[in-house]
mmCIF file of C-alpha atoms in Angstrom:
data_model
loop_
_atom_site.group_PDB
_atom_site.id
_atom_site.type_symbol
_atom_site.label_atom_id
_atom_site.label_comp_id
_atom_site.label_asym_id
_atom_site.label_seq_id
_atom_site.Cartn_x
_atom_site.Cartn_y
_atom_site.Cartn_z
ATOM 1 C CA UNK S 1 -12.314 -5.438 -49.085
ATOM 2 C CA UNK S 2 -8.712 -5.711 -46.685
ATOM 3 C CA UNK S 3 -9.583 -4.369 -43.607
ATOM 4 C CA UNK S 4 -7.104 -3.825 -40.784
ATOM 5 C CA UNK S 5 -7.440 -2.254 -37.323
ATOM 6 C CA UNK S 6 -5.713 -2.053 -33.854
ATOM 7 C CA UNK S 7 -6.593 -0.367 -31.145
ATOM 8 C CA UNK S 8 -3.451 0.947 -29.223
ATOM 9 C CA UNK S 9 -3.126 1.656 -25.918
ATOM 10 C CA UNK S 10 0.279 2.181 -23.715
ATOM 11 C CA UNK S 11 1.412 5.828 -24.438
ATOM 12 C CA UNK S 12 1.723 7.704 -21.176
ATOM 13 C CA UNK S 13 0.115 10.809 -20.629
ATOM 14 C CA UNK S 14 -1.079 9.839 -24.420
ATOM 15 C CA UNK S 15 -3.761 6.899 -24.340
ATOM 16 C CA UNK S 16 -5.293 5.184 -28.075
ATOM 17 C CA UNK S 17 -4.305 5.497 -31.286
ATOM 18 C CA UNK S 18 -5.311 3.178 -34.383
ATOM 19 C CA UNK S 19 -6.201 2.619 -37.631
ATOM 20 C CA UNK S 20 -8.798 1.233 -39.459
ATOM 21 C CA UNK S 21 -7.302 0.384 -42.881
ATOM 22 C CA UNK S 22 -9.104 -0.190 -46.698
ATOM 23 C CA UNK S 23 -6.238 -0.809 -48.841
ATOM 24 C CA UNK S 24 -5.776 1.393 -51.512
ATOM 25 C CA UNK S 25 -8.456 3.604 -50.233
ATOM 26 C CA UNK S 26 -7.697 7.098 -48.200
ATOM 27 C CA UNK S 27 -7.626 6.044 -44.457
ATOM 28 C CA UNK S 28 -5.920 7.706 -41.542
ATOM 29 C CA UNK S 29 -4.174 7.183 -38.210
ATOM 30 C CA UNK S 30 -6.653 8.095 -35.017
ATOM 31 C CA UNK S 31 -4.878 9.433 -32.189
ATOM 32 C CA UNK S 32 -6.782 10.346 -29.109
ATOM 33 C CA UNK S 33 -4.619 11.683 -25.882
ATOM 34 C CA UNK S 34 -6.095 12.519 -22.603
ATOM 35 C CA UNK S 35 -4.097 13.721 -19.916
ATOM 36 C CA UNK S 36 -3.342 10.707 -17.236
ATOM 37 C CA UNK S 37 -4.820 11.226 -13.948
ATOM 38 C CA UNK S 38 -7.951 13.850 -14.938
ATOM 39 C CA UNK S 39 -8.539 11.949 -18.624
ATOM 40 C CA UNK S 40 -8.791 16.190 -19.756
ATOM 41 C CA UNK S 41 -8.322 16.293 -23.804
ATOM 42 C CA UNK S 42 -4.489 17.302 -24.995
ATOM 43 C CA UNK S 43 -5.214 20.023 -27.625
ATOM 44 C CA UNK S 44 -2.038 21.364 -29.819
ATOM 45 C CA UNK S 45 0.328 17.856 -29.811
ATOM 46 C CA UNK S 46 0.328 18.502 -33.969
ATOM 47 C CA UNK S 47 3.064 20.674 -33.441
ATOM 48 C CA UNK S 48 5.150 18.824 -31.068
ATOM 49 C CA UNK S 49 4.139 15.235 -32.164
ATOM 50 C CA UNK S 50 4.637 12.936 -35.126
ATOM 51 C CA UNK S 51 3.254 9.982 -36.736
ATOM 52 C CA UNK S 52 5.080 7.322 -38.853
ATOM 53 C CA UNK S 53 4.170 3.956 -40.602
ATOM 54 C CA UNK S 54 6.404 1.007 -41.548
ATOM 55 C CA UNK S 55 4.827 -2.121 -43.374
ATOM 56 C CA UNK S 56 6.423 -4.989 -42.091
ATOM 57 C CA UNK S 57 10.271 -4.649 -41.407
ATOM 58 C CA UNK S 58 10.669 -1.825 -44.144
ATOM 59 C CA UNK S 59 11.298 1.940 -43.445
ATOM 60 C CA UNK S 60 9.467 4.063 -41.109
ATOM 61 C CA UNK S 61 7.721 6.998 -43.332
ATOM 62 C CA UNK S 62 6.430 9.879 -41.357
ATOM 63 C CA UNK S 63 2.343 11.634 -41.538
ATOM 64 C CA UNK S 64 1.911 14.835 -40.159
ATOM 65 C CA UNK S 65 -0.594 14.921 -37.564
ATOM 66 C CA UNK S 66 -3.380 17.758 -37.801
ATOM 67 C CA UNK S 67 -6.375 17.850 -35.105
ATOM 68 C CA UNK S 68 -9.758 15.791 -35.807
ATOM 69 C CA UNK S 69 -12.393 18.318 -36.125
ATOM 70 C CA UNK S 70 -15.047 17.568 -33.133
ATOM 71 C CA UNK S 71 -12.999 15.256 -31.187
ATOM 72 C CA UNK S 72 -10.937 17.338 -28.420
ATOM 73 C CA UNK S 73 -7.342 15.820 -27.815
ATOM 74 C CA UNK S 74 -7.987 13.950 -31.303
ATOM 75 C CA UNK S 75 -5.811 13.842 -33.991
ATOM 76 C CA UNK S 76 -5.518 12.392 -37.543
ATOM 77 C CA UNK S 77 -2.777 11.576 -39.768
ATOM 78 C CA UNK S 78 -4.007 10.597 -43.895
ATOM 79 C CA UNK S 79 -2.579 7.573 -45.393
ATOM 80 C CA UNK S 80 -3.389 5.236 -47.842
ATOM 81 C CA UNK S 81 -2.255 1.995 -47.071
ATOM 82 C CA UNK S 82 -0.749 -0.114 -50.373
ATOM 83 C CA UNK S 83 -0.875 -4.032 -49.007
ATOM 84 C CA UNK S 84 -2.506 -5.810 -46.680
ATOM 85 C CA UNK S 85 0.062 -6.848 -43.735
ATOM 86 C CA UNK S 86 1.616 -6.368 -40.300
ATOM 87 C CA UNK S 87 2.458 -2.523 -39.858
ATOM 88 C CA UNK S 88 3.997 -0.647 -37.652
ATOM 89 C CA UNK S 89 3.379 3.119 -35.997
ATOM 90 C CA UNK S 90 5.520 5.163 -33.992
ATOM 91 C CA UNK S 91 4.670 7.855 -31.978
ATOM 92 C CA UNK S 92 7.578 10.911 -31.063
ATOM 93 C CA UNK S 93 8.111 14.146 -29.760
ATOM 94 C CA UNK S 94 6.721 15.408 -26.318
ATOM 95 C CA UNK S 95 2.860 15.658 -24.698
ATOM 96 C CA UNK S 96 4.261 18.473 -22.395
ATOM 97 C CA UNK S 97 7.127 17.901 -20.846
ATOM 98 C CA UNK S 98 7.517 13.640 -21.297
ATOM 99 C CA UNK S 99 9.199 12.186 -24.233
ATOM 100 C CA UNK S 100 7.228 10.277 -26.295
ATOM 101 C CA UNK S 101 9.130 7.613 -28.260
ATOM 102 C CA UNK S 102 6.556 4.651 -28.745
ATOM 103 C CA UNK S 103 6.258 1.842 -31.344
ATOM 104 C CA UNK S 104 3.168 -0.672 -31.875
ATOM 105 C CA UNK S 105 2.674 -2.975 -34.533
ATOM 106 C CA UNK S 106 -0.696 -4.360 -35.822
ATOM 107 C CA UNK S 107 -2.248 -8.076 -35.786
#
């Protein structure tokens, strides 16, 4: 079993995404935002926010983002990864009224 995970953190007012990866197997993107300052769950970002994964240096491919039942402010985006590697998310659209435009790439 390939396992891959990174926790993210850096997205302002947004705060930790990651994924925990099974190649081949039906995994998803966690996205947890809490509003900076009060730490308050951000409920409704699958409509103004979206998720996309690159492996390696190849071409971003987007996952809509739809809320994770019994986690407030959390979101999920399915995937199912095909290789074991470096990927790469990115995070954009707006959490109010900041621009997100963020990138991380996993170990």
């Amino acid at each position: 079993m390939n396992e891959m995970t990174k926790p993210i953190t850096a997205v302002s007012p947004a705060t930790l995404a990651r994924m925990i990866a099974v190649v081949g197997d039906k995994n998803a993107i966690e996205l947890k935002v809490l509003a900076t300052g009060t730490n308050e769950p951000v409920d409704g970002l699958e409509k103004t926010l979206k998720a996309a994964i690159a492996f390696g240096g190849g071409q971003f491919k987007e996952f809509p983002l739809r809320p994770w039942p019994g986690t407030p402010g959390g979101y999920l985006a399915d995937v199912i990864p095909t290789r074991v590697g470096s990927y790469r998310f990115r995070f954009t659209g707006t959490i109010g009224t900041a621009k997100i435009d963020e990138e991380f790439e996993s170990g």
